[in-house]
């Protein structure tokens, strides 16, 4: 049985998953001037377009995996989320699944952004209960020393705040965002 680690302020210890599942946080870079995205392995991918708003950065690009043809993403620093939708066609899906990733997202230069993912992701579909994934990866990364206790706690609290926010707005992701002054646009 793996040992337990405590996160400050937490009343119960966090179970540590078996070793071998821990990895460092994935980091990506988004270069607006070059219309590129550099993934966590260092591969550079083209981006069709970027659009900046006061609350975040939008990008659309060709999808990496079939059957999807397009991927749209918003980086939202204040909410500590990246939200992505995948499309089979260019037309907007009528019942989209929002893939929400928890992490730190920030502009680091006038035309360059950085994303550091903190393992947890949420699948949200309007009118449905959210699905939370990756908590075990977060705990393993903390146990391996890849993220601090503060980062792990902040990621977990942010993920639960997002799920709670969506649930409290009739399980509607974009309705929750509008209460924070964020109105997203999609293809």
GROMACS .gro file of C-alpha atoms in nm:
model
  187
    1UNK     CA    1   0.000   0.000   0.000
    2UNK     CA    2   0.146   0.340  -0.094
    3UNK     CA    3   0.218   0.593   0.177
    4UNK     CA    4   0.007   0.904   0.234
    5UNK     CA    5   0.107   1.268   0.204
    6UNK     CA    6  -0.066   1.567   0.359
    7UNK     CA    7  -0.146   1.893   0.189
    8UNK     CA    8  -0.144   2.184   0.436
    9UNK     CA    9  -0.495   2.277   0.547
   10UNK     CA   10  -0.635   1.941   0.442
   11UNK     CA   11  -0.791   1.731   0.716
   12UNK     CA   12  -0.738   1.390   0.556
   13UNK     CA   13  -0.425   1.254   0.391
   14UNK     CA   14  -0.413   1.215   0.015
   15UNK     CA   15  -0.363   0.858  -0.108
   16UNK     CA   16  -0.058   0.824  -0.331
   17UNK     CA   17  -0.105   0.613  -0.644
   18UNK     CA   18   0.151   0.345  -0.733
   19UNK     CA   19   0.482   0.475  -0.861
   20UNK     CA   20   0.540   0.500  -1.234
   21UNK     CA   21   0.242   0.725  -1.304
   22UNK     CA   22   0.405   1.054  -1.204
   23UNK     CA   23   0.532   1.308  -1.457
   24UNK     CA   24   0.620   1.675  -1.459
   25UNK     CA   25   0.350   1.927  -1.559
   26UNK     CA   26   0.306   1.964  -1.934
   27UNK     CA   27   0.399   2.308  -2.066
   28UNK     CA   28   0.296   2.460  -2.401
   29UNK     CA   29   0.377   2.791  -2.570
   30UNK     CA   30   0.148   2.988  -2.799
   31UNK     CA   31   0.322   3.229  -3.039
   32UNK     CA   32   0.074   3.474  -3.186
   33UNK     CA   33   0.315   3.644  -3.429
   34UNK     CA   34   0.431   3.312  -3.578
   35UNK     CA   35   0.085   3.148  -3.569
   36UNK     CA   36   0.233   2.846  -3.389
   37UNK     CA   37   0.182   2.633  -3.080
   38UNK     CA   38   0.472   2.444  -2.926
   39UNK     CA   39   0.353   2.133  -2.745
   40UNK     CA   40   0.498   1.982  -2.427
   41UNK     CA   41   0.736   1.760  -2.628
   42UNK     CA   42   0.877   2.058  -2.818
   43UNK     CA   43   0.695   1.993  -3.147
   44UNK     CA   44   0.577   2.307  -3.327
   45UNK     CA   45   0.225   2.304  -3.476
   46UNK     CA   46   0.062   2.563  -3.699
   47UNK     CA   47  -0.237   2.763  -3.576
   48UNK     CA   48  -0.498   2.898  -3.818
   49UNK     CA   49  -0.569   3.210  -3.612
   50UNK     CA   50  -0.543   3.371  -3.270
   51UNK     CA   51  -0.772   3.627  -3.111
   52UNK     CA   52  -0.705   3.804  -2.781
   53UNK     CA   53  -0.970   3.937  -2.544
   54UNK     CA   54  -0.914   4.108  -2.208
   55UNK     CA   55  -1.004   3.779  -2.035
   56UNK     CA   56  -0.803   3.537  -2.250
   57UNK     CA   57  -0.661   3.403  -2.573
   58UNK     CA   58  -0.852   3.213  -2.843
   59UNK     CA   59  -0.703   2.991  -3.111
   60UNK     CA   60  -0.833   2.762  -3.383
   61UNK     CA   61  -0.624   2.500  -3.558
   62UNK     CA   62  -0.643   2.177  -3.751
   63UNK     CA   63  -0.703   1.885  -3.515
   64UNK     CA   64  -0.426   1.637  -3.438
   65UNK     CA   65  -0.640   1.323  -3.425
   66UNK     CA   66  -0.916   1.189  -3.650
   67UNK     CA   67  -1.211   1.200  -3.675
   68UNK     CA   68  -1.178   1.561  -3.561
   69UNK     CA   69  -1.087   1.823  -3.817
   70UNK     CA   70  -1.078   2.142  -3.609
   71UNK     CA   71  -0.983   2.228  -3.253
   72UNK     CA   72  -1.080   2.552  -3.079
   73UNK     CA   73  -0.924   2.662  -2.752
   74UNK     CA   74  -0.959   2.944  -2.503
   75UNK     CA   75  -0.690   3.013  -2.240
   76UNK     CA   76  -0.859   3.185  -1.944
   77UNK     CA   77  -0.597   3.298  -1.687
   78UNK     CA   78  -0.834   3.434  -1.421
   79UNK     CA   79  -1.029   3.107  -1.409
   80UNK     CA   80  -0.706   2.899  -1.434
   81UNK     CA   81  -0.855   2.698  -1.721
   82UNK     CA   82  -0.803   2.608  -2.082
   83UNK     CA   83  -1.124   2.504  -2.255
   84UNK     CA   84  -1.113   2.314  -2.583
   85UNK     CA   85  -1.375   2.191  -2.827
   86UNK     CA   86  -1.306   1.943  -3.106
   87UNK     CA   87  -1.512   1.946  -3.427
   88UNK     CA   88  -1.568   1.691  -3.700
   89UNK     CA   89  -1.683   1.972  -3.933
   90UNK     CA   90  -1.622   2.346  -3.942
   91UNK     CA   91  -1.979   2.411  -3.829
   92UNK     CA   92  -2.037   2.461  -3.458
   93UNK     CA   93  -2.158   2.149  -3.280
   94UNK     CA   94  -2.510   2.172  -3.138
   95UNK     CA   95  -2.429   1.977  -2.822
   96UNK     CA   96  -2.058   2.040  -2.760
   97UNK     CA   97  -1.837   1.873  -2.504
   98UNK     CA   98  -1.610   2.123  -2.334
   99UNK     CA   99  -1.271   1.980  -2.237
  100UNK     CA  100  -1.154   2.196  -1.947
  101UNK     CA  101  -0.794   2.174  -1.824
  102UNK     CA  102  -0.674   2.319  -1.493
  103UNK     CA  103  -0.341   2.504  -1.475
  104UNK     CA  104  -0.159   2.834  -1.505
  105UNK     CA  105  -0.218   3.027  -1.826
  106UNK     CA  106  -0.056   3.364  -1.887
  107UNK     CA  107   0.078   3.609  -2.142
  108UNK     CA  108   0.457   3.605  -2.093
  109UNK     CA  109   0.548   3.845  -2.376
  110UNK     CA  110   0.337   4.080  -2.588
  111UNK     CA  111   0.275   3.809  -2.851
  112UNK     CA  112   0.351   3.492  -2.653
  113UNK     CA  113   0.154   3.288  -2.398
  114UNK     CA  114   0.253   2.999  -2.172
  115UNK     CA  115   0.034   2.716  -2.042
  116UNK     CA  116   0.129   2.484  -1.756
  117UNK     CA  117  -0.120   2.204  -1.697
  118UNK     CA  118  -0.187   2.071  -1.348
  119UNK     CA  119  -0.314   1.725  -1.443
  120UNK     CA  120  -0.686   1.770  -1.375
  121UNK     CA  121  -0.932   1.795  -1.660
  122UNK     CA  122  -1.308   1.822  -1.667
  123UNK     CA  123  -1.547   1.705  -1.938
  124UNK     CA  124  -1.853   1.930  -1.938
  125UNK     CA  125  -2.163   1.905  -2.153
  126UNK     CA  126  -2.456   2.141  -2.109
  127UNK     CA  127  -2.733   1.984  -1.904
  128UNK     CA  128  -2.512   1.701  -1.777
  129UNK     CA  129  -2.304   1.642  -1.464
  130UNK     CA  130  -1.933   1.718  -1.521
  131UNK     CA  131  -1.674   1.441  -1.523
  132UNK     CA  132  -1.354   1.507  -1.328
  133UNK     CA  133  -1.034   1.328  -1.439
  134UNK     CA  134  -0.666   1.329  -1.347
  135UNK     CA  135  -0.680   1.373  -0.971
  136UNK     CA  136  -0.469   1.058  -0.933
  137UNK     CA  137  -0.207   1.207  -1.166
  138UNK     CA  138  -0.201   1.527  -0.958
  139UNK     CA  139  -0.146   1.329  -0.638
  140UNK     CA  140   0.127   1.117  -0.801
  141UNK     CA  141   0.303   1.430  -0.930
  142UNK     CA  142   0.290   1.585  -0.584
  143UNK     CA  143   0.420   1.266  -0.420
  144UNK     CA  144   0.707   1.255  -0.672
  145UNK     CA  145   0.797   1.618  -0.602
  146UNK     CA  146   0.693   1.750  -0.945
  147UNK     CA  147   0.446   1.999  -0.796
  148UNK     CA  148   0.439   2.164  -0.456
  149UNK     CA  149   0.168   2.103  -0.199
  150UNK     CA  150   0.040   2.456  -0.264
  151UNK     CA  151   0.015   2.397  -0.640
  152UNK     CA  152  -0.161   2.063  -0.588
  153UNK     CA  153  -0.408   2.213  -0.344
  154UNK     CA  154  -0.474   2.515  -0.568
  155UNK     CA  155  -0.535   2.287  -0.870
  156UNK     CA  156  -0.774   2.063  -0.676
  157UNK     CA  157  -0.962   2.362  -0.531
  158UNK     CA  158  -0.985   2.530  -0.871
  159UNK     CA  159  -1.119   2.211  -1.032
  160UNK     CA  160  -1.387   2.174  -0.766
  161UNK     CA  161  -1.475   2.544  -0.798
  162UNK     CA  162  -1.520   2.502  -1.174
  163UNK     CA  163  -1.739   2.193  -1.131
  164UNK     CA  164  -1.942   2.369  -0.860
  165UNK     CA  165  -1.975   2.684  -1.074
  166UNK     CA  166  -2.101   2.488  -1.374
  167UNK     CA  167  -2.343   2.284  -1.159
  168UNK     CA  168  -2.482   2.598  -0.994
  169UNK     CA  169  -2.566   2.739  -1.340
  170UNK     CA  170  -2.784   2.450  -1.456
  171UNK     CA  171  -2.479   2.250  -1.570
  172UNK     CA  172  -2.399   2.513  -1.833
  173UNK     CA  173  -2.031   2.603  -1.871
  174UNK     CA  174  -2.074   2.923  -2.072
  175UNK     CA  175  -2.356   3.048  -1.849
  176UNK     CA  176  -2.119   3.015  -1.553
  177UNK     CA  177  -1.846   3.207  -1.741
  178UNK     CA  178  -2.079   3.496  -1.826
  179UNK     CA  179  -2.128   3.557  -1.453
  180UNK     CA  180  -1.754   3.629  -1.446
  181UNK     CA  181  -1.764   3.872  -1.739
  182UNK     CA  182  -1.640   3.618  -1.996
  183UNK     CA  183  -1.831   3.562  -2.320
  184UNK     CA  184  -1.669   3.307  -2.548
  185UNK     CA  185  -1.711   3.285  -2.924
  186UNK     CA  186  -1.661   2.971  -3.131
  187UNK     CA  187  -1.652   2.879  -3.502
   0.00000   0.00000   0.00000
